[in-house]
mmCIF file of C-alpha atoms in Angstrom:
data_model
loop_
_atom_site.group_PDB
_atom_site.id
_atom_site.type_symbol
_atom_site.label_atom_id
_atom_site.label_comp_id
_atom_site.label_asym_id
_atom_site.label_seq_id
_atom_site.Cartn_x
_atom_site.Cartn_y
_atom_site.Cartn_z
ATOM 1 C CA LYS D 1 20.534 9.439 -33.865
ATOM 2 C CA SER D 2 20.302 7.745 -30.493
ATOM 3 C CA PHE D 3 19.522 4.413 -28.913
ATOM 4 C CA MET D 4 17.925 3.387 -25.612
ATOM 5 C CA ALA D 5 19.760 1.471 -22.902
ATOM 6 C CA GLY D 6 18.482 0.033 -19.634
ATOM 7 C CA THR D 7 20.530 -0.730 -16.518
ATOM 8 C CA GLY D 8 20.367 -3.264 -13.722
ATOM 9 C CA LEU D 9 19.218 -0.470 -11.412
ATOM 10 C CA SER D 10 16.127 0.126 -13.588
ATOM 11 C CA GLN D 11 17.246 3.358 -15.197
ATOM 12 C CA ARG D 12 16.624 4.014 -18.870
ATOM 13 C CA TYR D 13 19.031 6.201 -20.819
ATOM 14 C CA SER D 14 18.978 7.727 -24.278
ATOM 15 C CA VAL D 15 22.491 7.558 -25.716
ATOM 16 C CA ASP D 16 23.562 9.883 -28.512
ATOM 17 C CA VAL D 17 25.362 7.829 -31.172
ATOM 18 C CA SER D 18 27.714 10.588 -32.316
ATOM 19 C CA THR D 19 28.979 11.656 -28.892
ATOM 20 C CA PHE D 20 28.024 8.551 -26.893
ATOM 21 C CA THR D 21 26.586 10.876 -24.212
ATOM 22 C CA PRO D 22 23.883 9.304 -22.034
ATOM 23 C CA GLU D 23 20.764 11.184 -20.980
ATOM 24 C CA LEU D 24 18.587 9.796 -18.175
ATOM 25 C CA ARG D 25 15.002 9.391 -19.410
ATOM 26 C CA GLU D 26 13.115 7.218 -16.912
ATOM 27 C CA THR D 27 13.678 5.537 -13.557
ATOM 28 C CA CYS D 28 11.988 2.907 -11.421
ATOM 29 C CA HIS D 29 12.678 0.694 -8.408
ATOM 30 C CA PHE D 30 15.211 -2.070 -8.905
ATOM 31 C CA GLY D 31 13.789 -4.329 -6.170
ATOM 32 C CA GLU D 32 10.485 -5.373 -4.659
ATOM 33 C CA ILE D 33 8.062 -2.569 -3.811
ATOM 34 C CA HIS D 34 6.491 -3.234 -0.425
ATOM 35 C CA ASP D 35 4.015 -0.370 0.005
ATOM 36 C CA VAL D 36 2.368 2.573 -1.758
ATOM 37 C CA LYS D 37 0.458 5.530 -0.305
ATOM 38 C CA PHE D 38 -1.313 8.653 -1.529
ATOM 39 C CA PRO D 39 -1.441 11.833 0.585
ATOM 40 C CA GLN D 40 -4.949 12.290 1.987
ATOM 41 C CA LYS D 41 -5.582 15.490 0.033
ATOM 42 C CA SER D 42 -3.853 14.826 -3.275
ATOM 43 C CA SER D 43 -4.325 12.303 -6.059
ATOM 44 C CA GLU D 44 -1.551 13.786 -8.183
ATOM 45 C CA ILE D 45 1.375 12.301 -6.278
ATOM 46 C CA PHE D 46 2.059 9.018 -4.494
ATOM 47 C CA VAL D 47 4.887 7.473 -2.469
ATOM 48 C CA THR D 48 6.428 4.005 -2.753
ATOM 49 C CA ALA D 49 8.616 1.987 -0.359
ATOM 50 C CA SER D 50 11.233 -0.465 -1.604
ATOM 51 C CA GLU D 51 14.757 -1.779 -1.193
ATOM 52 C CA GLN D 52 17.106 0.951 0.076
ATOM 53 C CA ASP D 53 14.832 3.875 -0.781
ATOM 54 C CA ILE D 54 11.520 5.722 -0.731
ATOM 55 C CA ARG D 55 10.382 7.493 -3.887
ATOM 56 C CA VAL D 56 7.807 10.202 -4.550
ATOM 57 C CA TRP D 57 6.097 10.030 -7.956
ATOM 58 C CA SER D 58 3.863 12.208 -10.100
ATOM 59 C CA ALA D 59 0.691 10.318 -11.019
ATOM 60 C CA VAL D 60 0.017 12.896 -13.737
ATOM 61 C CA TYR D 61 3.360 12.801 -15.561
ATOM 62 C CA ASN D 62 4.453 9.301 -14.445
ATOM 63 C CA THR D 63 7.834 10.589 -13.336
ATOM 64 C CA GLU D 64 9.969 10.374 -10.209
ATOM 65 C CA LEU D 65 9.950 13.588 -8.167
ATOM 66 C CA LEU D 66 12.070 12.701 -5.128
ATOM 67 C CA ARG D 67 14.247 9.831 -3.957
ATOM 68 C CA ILE D 68 15.155 9.206 -0.294
ATOM 69 C CA ASN D 69 18.050 6.765 -0.001
ATOM 70 C CA VAL D 70 18.811 4.667 3.082
ATOM 71 C CA PRO D 71 21.591 2.286 1.943
ATOM 72 C CA ASN D 72 21.542 -1.445 2.737
ATOM 73 C CA LEU D 73 18.111 -1.349 4.386
ATOM 74 C CA THR D 74 14.585 -2.236 3.281
ATOM 75 C CA CYS D 75 11.518 -0.051 3.801
ATOM 76 C CA TYR D 76 8.490 -2.248 4.508
ATOM 77 C CA ALA D 77 5.752 0.329 5.088
ATOM 78 C CA ILE D 78 5.026 4.030 4.768
ATOM 79 C CA ASP D 79 2.307 6.481 5.743
ATOM 80 C CA ILE D 80 1.774 10.210 5.308
ATOM 81 C CA THR D 81 0.438 12.641 7.926
ATOM 82 C CA PRO D 82 -2.963 14.236 7.118
ATOM 83 C CA SER D 83 -1.376 17.597 6.292
ATOM 84 C CA GLY D 84 1.252 15.934 4.102
ATOM 85 C CA GLY D 85 4.089 17.356 6.198
ATOM 86 C CA SER D 86 5.787 14.027 7.026
ATOM 87 C CA ILE D 87 6.505 10.727 5.296
ATOM 88 C CA VAL D 88 6.786 8.131 8.070
ATOM 89 C CA SER D 89 8.495 4.844 7.222
ATOM 90 C CA ALA D 90 9.166 1.402 8.737
ATOM 91 C CA TRP D 91 12.591 -0.179 8.206
ATOM 92 C CA SER D 92 14.292 -3.550 8.402
ATOM 93 C CA ASP D 93 16.723 -2.369 11.128
ATOM 94 C CA GLY D 94 13.879 -1.891 13.648
ATOM 95 C CA LYS D 95 13.801 1.904 13.287
ATOM 96 C CA ILE D 96 11.011 4.282 12.324
ATOM 97 C CA ARG D 97 12.171 7.211 10.211
ATOM 98 C CA SER D 98 10.218 10.323 9.226
ATOM 99 C CA PHE D 99 11.232 12.526 6.301
ATOM 100 C CA PHE D 100 10.249 15.930 4.959
ATOM 101 C CA PRO D 101 8.437 15.376 1.633
ATOM 102 C CA GLU D 102 9.835 18.501 -0.023
ATOM 103 C CA SER D 103 13.529 17.874 0.595
ATOM 104 C CA GLY D 104 13.736 14.237 1.674
ATOM 105 C CA LYS D 105 15.733 15.238 4.759
ATOM 106 C CA LEU D 106 15.373 13.241 7.967
ATOM 107 C CA GLN D 107 12.789 14.775 10.304
ATOM 108 C CA PHE D 108 13.133 12.367 13.220
ATOM 109 C CA MET D 109 14.069 8.767 13.936
ATOM 110 C CA ILE D 110 12.824 6.334 16.589
ATOM 111 C CA PRO D 111 15.703 3.913 17.310
ATOM 112 C CA ASP D 112 14.839 0.398 18.476
ATOM 113 C CA ALA D 113 11.155 0.939 17.768
ATOM 114 C CA HIS D 114 10.929 -2.870 17.565
ATOM 115 C CA ASN D 115 13.362 -5.645 18.395
ATOM 116 C CA ASP D 116 13.149 -6.963 14.856
ATOM 117 C CA ALA D 117 12.150 -5.218 11.629
ATOM 118 C CA VAL D 118 9.256 -2.753 11.693
ATOM 119 C CA SER D 119 6.829 -4.366 9.256
ATOM 120 C CA SER D 120 3.783 -2.052 9.297
ATOM 121 C CA LEU D 121 2.592 1.305 10.562
ATOM 122 C CA ALA D 122 -0.395 3.657 10.464
ATOM 123 C CA ILE D 123 -0.916 7.335 11.278
ATOM 124 C CA ASN D 124 -3.564 7.771 13.970
ATOM 125 C CA ASN D 125 -6.191 10.483 13.394
ATOM 126 C CA ARG D 126 -7.196 11.080 17.006
ATOM 127 C CA ASP D 127 -5.379 14.443 16.988
ATOM 128 C CA GLY D 128 -7.339 15.876 14.084
ATOM 129 C CA GLY D 129 -4.386 16.501 11.802
ATOM 130 C CA ASN D 130 -2.391 18.452 14.394
ATOM 131 C CA GLU D 131 1.204 18.581 13.128
ATOM 132 C CA SER D 132 2.696 19.628 16.472
ATOM 133 C CA LEU D 133 1.318 16.578 18.344
ATOM 134 C CA TRP D 134 0.125 13.367 16.732
ATOM 135 C CA HIS D 135 0.090 9.612 17.268
ATOM 136 C CA LEU D 136 1.498 6.689 15.322
ATOM 137 C CA VAL D 137 0.841 2.934 15.533
ATOM 138 C CA SER D 138 3.551 0.478 14.494
ATOM 139 C CA GLY D 139 3.759 -3.295 14.139
ATOM 140 C CA GLY D 140 6.886 -5.420 14.035
ATOM 141 C CA LYS D 141 8.062 -8.843 13.005
ATOM 142 C CA ASP D 142 8.414 -9.454 16.743
ATOM 143 C CA GLY D 143 4.591 -9.555 16.978
ATOM 144 C CA ARG D 144 4.302 -6.356 19.025
ATOM 145 C CA VAL D 145 1.936 -3.464 18.325
ATOM 146 C CA ARG D 146 3.113 -0.130 19.732
ATOM 147 C CA VAL D 147 1.523 3.314 20.010
ATOM 148 C CA TRP D 148 3.734 6.405 19.819
ATOM 149 C CA LYS D 149 3.135 10.045 20.711
ATOM 150 C CA ILE D 150 4.982 12.329 18.319
ATOM 151 C CA ASN D 151 5.844 15.998 18.756
ATOM 152 C CA ALA D 152 8.493 18.263 17.317
ATOM 153 C CA LYS D 153 11.194 17.304 19.841
ATOM 154 C CA HIS D 154 10.225 13.961 21.363
ATOM 155 C CA GLN D 155 8.810 10.604 20.302
ATOM 156 C CA THR D 156 7.387 8.675 23.253
ATOM 157 C CA MET D 157 5.990 5.155 23.386
ATOM 158 C CA VAL D 158 2.515 5.201 24.960
ATOM 159 C CA HIS D 159 1.551 1.493 24.771
ATOM 160 C CA SER D 160 3.300 -1.742 23.837
ATOM 161 C CA MET D 161 0.897 -4.630 23.229
ATOM 162 C CA LYS D 162 2.089 -8.219 22.782
ATOM 163 C CA GLU D 163 -0.553 -10.830 22.008
ATOM 164 C CA HIS D 164 0.412 -11.884 18.492
ATOM 165 C CA ARG D 165 2.796 -14.806 18.103
ATOM 166 C CA GLY D 166 3.775 -13.957 14.541
ATOM 167 C CA ALA D 167 4.826 -10.956 12.476
ATOM 168 C CA ILE D 168 2.405 -8.066 12.009
ATOM 169 C CA ASN D 169 1.634 -7.874 8.286
ATOM 170 C CA ALA D 170 -0.859 -4.997 8.256
ATOM 171 C CA LEU D 171 -2.163 -2.246 10.536
ATOM 172 C CA VAL D 172 -5.203 -0.019 10.013
ATOM 173 C CA CYS D 173 -6.723 2.626 12.319
ATOM 174 C CA ASN D 174 -10.396 3.535 12.354
ATOM 175 C CA ARG D 175 -11.630 6.985 11.381
ATOM 176 C CA ASP D 176 -11.517 8.689 14.794
ATOM 177 C CA GLY D 177 -8.304 6.988 15.882
ATOM 178 C CA SER D 178 -9.793 5.216 18.887
ATOM 179 C CA GLN D 179 -9.101 1.719 17.524
ATOM 180 C CA ALA D 180 -6.706 -0.166 15.288
ATOM 181 C CA ILE D 181 -6.740 -3.659 13.837
ATOM 182 C CA SER D 182 -3.616 -5.715 13.183
ATOM 183 C CA ALA D 183 -3.272 -8.684 10.810
ATOM 184 C CA SER D 184 -0.662 -11.288 11.701
ATOM 185 C CA SER D 185 1.031 -14.412 10.395
ATOM 186 C CA ASP D 186 -0.174 -16.290 13.498
ATOM 187 C CA GLY D 187 -3.706 -16.698 12.091
ATOM 188 C CA SER D 188 -5.310 -13.841 14.004
ATOM 189 C CA CYS D 189 -6.385 -10.242 13.578
ATOM 190 C CA ILE D 190 -6.700 -8.277 16.821
ATOM 191 C CA VAL D 191 -8.760 -5.120 17.336
ATOM 192 C CA TRP D 192 -7.095 -2.778 19.835
ATOM 193 C CA ASP D 193 -8.378 0.002 22.055
ATOM 194 C CA LEU D 194 -5.663 2.602 21.489
ATOM 195 C CA GLN D 195 -6.688 4.749 24.445
ATOM 196 C CA LYS D 196 -6.294 1.929 26.980
ATOM 197 C CA GLY D 197 -3.798 -0.233 25.109
ATOM 198 C CA VAL D 198 -5.885 -3.418 25.422
ATOM 199 C CA ARG D 199 -7.521 -5.927 23.106
ATOM 200 C CA ILE D 200 -11.205 -5.472 22.248
ATOM 201 C CA HIS D 201 -11.687 -8.731 20.342
ATOM 202 C CA ALA D 202 -9.921 -10.972 17.849
ATOM 203 C CA LEU D 203 -10.577 -12.745 14.552
ATOM 204 C CA TYR D 204 -9.210 -16.263 14.097
ATOM 205 C CA ASP D 205 -8.662 -18.537 11.120
ATOM 206 C CA ALA D 206 -6.233 -21.339 10.282
ATOM 207 C CA THR D 207 -4.208 -19.245 7.858
ATOM 208 C CA VAL D 208 -1.787 -16.326 7.544
ATOM 209 C CA PHE D 209 -3.526 -12.944 7.424
ATOM 210 C CA HIS D 210 -1.794 -10.659 4.926
ATOM 211 C CA THR D 211 -4.125 -7.659 4.986
ATOM 212 C CA VAL D 212 -7.147 -6.142 6.722
ATOM 213 C CA CYS D 213 -9.446 -3.147 6.136
ATOM 214 C CA TYR D 214 -12.329 -1.382 7.822
ATOM 215 C CA HIS D 215 -15.518 -0.938 5.815
ATOM 216 C CA PRO D 216 -16.103 2.846 5.498
ATOM 217 C CA ASP D 217 -19.053 2.705 7.937
ATOM 218 C CA GLU D 218 -16.895 0.573 10.298
ATOM 219 C CA SER D 219 -19.600 -2.065 10.687
ATOM 220 C CA GLN D 220 -17.397 -4.796 9.206
ATOM 221 C CA TYR D 221 -13.798 -5.816 8.688
ATOM 222 C CA ILE D 222 -12.502 -7.412 5.509
ATOM 223 C CA THR D 223 -9.405 -9.630 5.451
ATOM 224 C CA GLY D 224 -7.149 -11.227 2.852
ATOM 225 C CA SER D 225 -5.166 -14.346 3.674
ATOM 226 C CA ALA D 226 -2.912 -17.135 2.476
ATOM 227 C CA ASN D 227 -5.804 -19.578 2.023
ATOM 228 C CA ASN D 228 -6.935 -17.639 -1.078
ATOM 229 C CA LYS D 229 -10.001 -16.304 0.749
ATOM 230 C CA ILE D 230 -11.440 -12.868 1.405
ATOM 231 C CA GLY D 231 -13.198 -12.799 4.774
ATOM 232 C CA PHE D 232 -16.003 -10.520 5.968
ATOM 233 C CA TRP D 233 -16.299 -10.071 9.743
ATOM 234 C CA ASP D 234 -18.777 -8.379 12.066
ATOM 235 C CA ALA D 235 -17.128 -5.431 13.835
ATOM 236 C CA TYR D 236 -19.467 -5.754 16.843
ATOM 237 C CA ASP D 237 -18.072 -9.036 18.143
ATOM 238 C CA GLY D 238 -15.539 -10.182 15.537
ATOM 239 C CA SER D 239 -17.673 -13.083 14.309
ATOM 240 C CA PRO D 240 -17.250 -14.282 10.703
ATOM 241 C CA ILE D 241 -20.002 -13.350 8.252
ATOM 242 C CA ARG D 242 -18.829 -15.048 5.049
ATOM 243 C CA PHE D 243 -15.770 -16.083 3.057
ATOM 244 C CA ILE D 244 -15.390 -15.851 -0.714
ATOM 245 C CA PRO D 245 -12.648 -17.238 -3.002
ATOM 246 C CA GLY D 246 -10.153 -14.438 -3.571
ATOM 247 C CA GLY D 247 -8.351 -15.710 -6.655
ATOM 248 C CA GLY D 248 -5.777 -18.277 -7.616
ATOM 249 C CA SER D 249 -3.345 -17.647 -4.759
ATOM 250 C CA ASP D 250 -2.731 -15.629 -1.560
ATOM 251 C CA VAL D 251 -4.768 -12.430 -1.228
ATOM 252 C CA THR D 252 -1.992 -10.003 -0.331
ATOM 253 C CA SER D 253 -3.712 -6.594 -0.323
ATOM 254 C CA LEU D 254 -7.172 -5.007 -0.136
ATOM 255 C CA ASP D 255 -8.490 -1.467 -0.460
ATOM 256 C CA ILE D 256 -12.128 -0.370 -0.270
ATOM 257 C CA GLN D 257 -13.674 2.462 -2.246
ATOM 258 C CA SER D 258 -14.735 5.354 0.029
ATOM 259 C CA GLU D 259 -18.468 4.670 -0.384
ATOM 260 C CA GLY D 260 -18.037 0.961 0.276
ATOM 261 C CA THR D 261 -19.640 -0.079 -3.020
ATOM 262 C CA TYR D 262 -16.681 -2.034 -4.347
ATOM 263 C CA PHE D 263 -13.181 -2.985 -3.328
ATOM 264 C CA VAL D 264 -9.937 -3.943 -5.057
ATOM 265 C CA SER D 265 -7.686 -6.867 -4.199
ATOM 266 C CA GLY D 266 -4.139 -7.815 -5.170
ATOM 267 C CA SER D 267 -2.926 -11.398 -5.125
ATOM 268 C CA ALA D 268 0.156 -13.548 -5.387
ATOM 269 C CA ASP D 269 -1.267 -14.810 -8.717
ATOM 270 C CA LYS D 270 -0.265 -11.385 -10.195
ATOM 271 C CA ASN D 271 -3.877 -10.244 -10.756
ATOM 272 C CA VAL D 272 -5.686 -7.096 -9.632
ATOM 273 C CA ASN D 273 -9.359 -7.907 -9.027
ATOM 274 C CA VAL D 274 -12.375 -5.614 -8.624
ATOM 275 C CA TRP D 275 -15.216 -6.854 -6.402
ATOM 276 C CA HIS D 276 -18.738 -5.782 -5.563
ATOM 277 C CA TYR D 277 -18.829 -5.515 -1.787
ATOM 278 C CA ASP D 278 -22.434 -6.522 -1.015
ATOM 279 C CA ASN D 279 -22.758 -9.598 -3.207
ATOM 280 C CA GLY D 280 -19.070 -10.584 -3.199
ATOM 281 C CA GLU D 281 -19.000 -10.945 -6.963
ATOM 282 C CA MET D 282 -15.791 -10.396 -8.916
ATOM 283 C CA ILE D 283 -16.475 -7.643 -11.447
ATOM 284 C CA SER D 284 -13.224 -7.655 -13.389
ATOM 285 C CA THR D 285 -9.600 -8.761 -13.409
ATOM 286 C CA GLY D 286 -6.603 -6.687 -14.470
ATOM 287 C CA GLN D 287 -3.470 -8.501 -15.637
ATOM 288 C CA GLY D 288 0.016 -7.225 -16.328
ATOM 289 C CA HIS D 289 2.182 -7.701 -13.235
ATOM 290 C CA SER D 290 4.973 -10.235 -13.639
ATOM 291 C CA GLY D 291 5.345 -10.814 -9.892
ATOM 292 C CA ARG D 292 3.387 -11.073 -6.664
ATOM 293 C CA ILE D 293 1.316 -7.958 -5.969
ATOM 294 C CA SER D 294 2.360 -6.313 -2.704
ATOM 295 C CA THR D 295 -0.133 -3.464 -2.260
ATOM 296 C CA VAL D 296 -3.119 -1.809 -3.940
ATOM 297 C CA ALA D 297 -4.325 1.689 -3.021
ATOM 298 C CA HIS D 298 -7.147 3.996 -4.135
ATOM 299 C CA SER D 299 -6.405 7.623 -4.865
ATOM 300 C CA PRO D 300 -8.233 10.161 -2.640
ATOM 301 C CA ASP D 301 -10.497 11.212 -5.543
ATOM 302 C CA GLN D 302 -11.362 7.522 -6.088
ATOM 303 C CA ASN D 303 -10.638 7.821 -9.820
ATOM 304 C CA SER D 304 -7.548 5.626 -9.885
ATOM 305 C CA VAL D 305 -5.897 2.689 -8.165
ATOM 306 C CA ILE D 306 -2.179 1.969 -7.940
ATOM 307 C CA SER D 307 -0.797 -1.544 -7.619
ATOM 308 C CA VAL D 308 2.833 -2.391 -6.881
ATOM 309 C CA GLY D 309 4.552 -5.745 -7.005
ATOM 310 C CA SER D 310 7.538 -7.892 -6.165
ATOM 311 C CA GLU D 311 8.990 -7.385 -9.652
ATOM 312 C CA GLY D 312 9.231 -3.645 -8.988
ATOM 313 C CA GLY D 313 6.323 -2.769 -11.278
ATOM 314 C CA ILE D 314 4.056 0.213 -10.694
ATOM 315 C CA PHE D 315 0.637 0.119 -12.379
ATOM 316 C CA ILE D 316 -1.731 3.087 -12.404
ATOM 317 C CA TRP D 317 -5.307 2.009 -13.117
ATOM 318 C CA ASN D 318 -7.998 4.533 -14.034
ATOM 319 C CA ILE D 319 -11.517 3.994 -12.658
ATOM 320 C CA THR D 320 -14.645 5.970 -13.589
ATOM 321 C CA LEU D 321 -18.049 5.316 -12.065
ATOM 322 C CA ARG D 322 -20.984 6.208 -14.277
ATOM 323 C CA GLU D 323 -24.450 5.037 -13.346
ATOM 324 C CA ARG D 324 -23.014 1.923 -11.714
ATOM 325 C CA ASN D 325 -20.725 1.292 -14.684
ATOM 326 C CA ILE D 326 -17.052 0.905 -13.832
ATOM 327 C CA TYR D 327 -14.463 1.514 -16.528
ATOM 328 C CA TYR D 328 -11.122 0.077 -15.562
ATOM 329 C CA ARG D 329 -7.933 0.616 -17.545
ATOM 330 C CA VAL D 330 -4.178 0.592 -17.100
ATOM 331 C CA LEU D 331 -2.442 3.911 -17.614
ATOM 332 C CA LYS D 332 1.161 2.917 -17.126
ATOM 333 C CA ASN D 333 3.390 0.086 -16.008
ATOM 334 C CA THR D 334 6.973 0.670 -14.996
ATOM 335 C CA SER D 335 8.758 -2.624 -14.485
ATOM 336 C CA THR D 336 12.284 -3.412 -13.413
ATOM 337 C CA THR D 337 12.350 -6.686 -15.312
ATOM 338 C CA HIS D 338 14.358 -6.339 -18.533
ATOM 339 C CA LYS D 339 13.728 -9.606 -20.321
ATOM 340 C CA THR D 340 10.661 -10.882 -18.529
ATOM 341 C CA ALA D 341 8.623 -7.681 -18.323
ATOM 342 C CA CYS D 342 5.041 -8.168 -19.438
ATOM 343 C CA HIS D 343 4.606 -7.568 -23.167
ATOM 344 C CA HIS D 344 1.045 -8.806 -23.626
ATOM 345 C CA HIS D 345 -1.739 -6.213 -23.610
ATOM 346 C CA SER D 346 -4.637 -7.071 -21.344
ATOM 347 C CA ASP D 347 -7.583 -6.218 -23.544
ATOM 348 C CA GLY D 348 -9.359 -9.025 -21.670
ATOM 349 C CA THR D 349 -13.004 -9.831 -22.312
ATOM 350 C CA PRO D 350 -15.318 -7.311 -20.582
ATOM 351 C CA THR D 351 -17.467 -8.783 -17.842
ATOM 352 C CA LYS D 352 -20.646 -7.223 -16.580
ATOM 353 C CA THR D 353 -20.246 -3.445 -16.890
ATOM 354 C CA ILE D 354 -16.441 -3.486 -17.025
ATOM 355 C CA GLU D 355 -14.279 -2.284 -19.864
ATOM 356 C CA LEU D 356 -10.670 -3.368 -19.386
ATOM 357 C CA LEU D 357 -8.198 -1.635 -21.684
ATOM 358 C CA LEU D 358 -4.418 -1.402 -21.562
ATOM 359 C CA ILE D 359 -3.450 2.046 -22.822
ATOM 360 C CA ARG D 360 0.348 1.908 -22.610
ATOM 361 C CA THR D 361 3.162 -0.016 -20.983
ATOM 362 C CA THR D 362 6.773 0.853 -20.476
ATOM 363 C CA ASP D 363 9.043 -2.185 -20.242
ATOM 364 C CA TYR D 364 12.577 -2.064 -18.859
#
């Protein structure tokens, strides 16, 4: 006989009654998860960034594969090189650290990358996946956007651009790596020419921009902000096209499906929403998080979406497209909340062509 016990560090043990010997069964983050990323060529694993550590997970077996500990610091953002050879991370002490994904050992560190915390970063694809020489774009709470040239022995700053007056909350590069767009708390998103290190144009609104994405054909930008709106902007001159209500609270994260047909949003109201891109109609809502959603991300095969939140929960959502029908279901939730973890099953009423079904949850 045995019983289950959970700890304050979100570890679940099976304890043998006769010998009182604990056996570790499951783990999760014990603090807010700030970011999640898939490698470009694999949908079977993903990486999360949280308080004091980075963790690599199996999306197939829902288990932790690797843990990279950096005590007393917070990781705000992560990205993975195209070949999967480096996990690059942004930290609260103003440093950028890169780790080997197989061993978790430190690959390189950029000290004083920003004067304050490094709040966002993005791998630049201008080098075509070259592992010996590549570029990185970082954003800090100091409002600066910086471009770095990375090789095996040296990390050199190429440009430092300071036009934002608030923290950089999100950074995204375009497909060929010639541009990047930054979303800031100062009410602006700026599109940068990364070759020249200058501004191309800017988007303005009386709000805090939490997130920004390129449409796959790069004809538009899409933004999420603190005024509960999702904005669509013309990439030619940065002019607004339309705004739609994004939910009951701040729109904190966006990710667009590779064909641009639909996109997924995460909000401070704890909901994951699916939207049709062209008509701006909400297709379905997924519920289950017990805290603010930090990030949503599509898998490379476009069959699943992962959402992470401030309560430390990780949700894997399965998506299948069949003749314009989207089936949306939760595969697993791992939550750090012991007593307040979500116990209700979101069988919610299907809308349009959506079937929303909660398969299984694991509560800590």
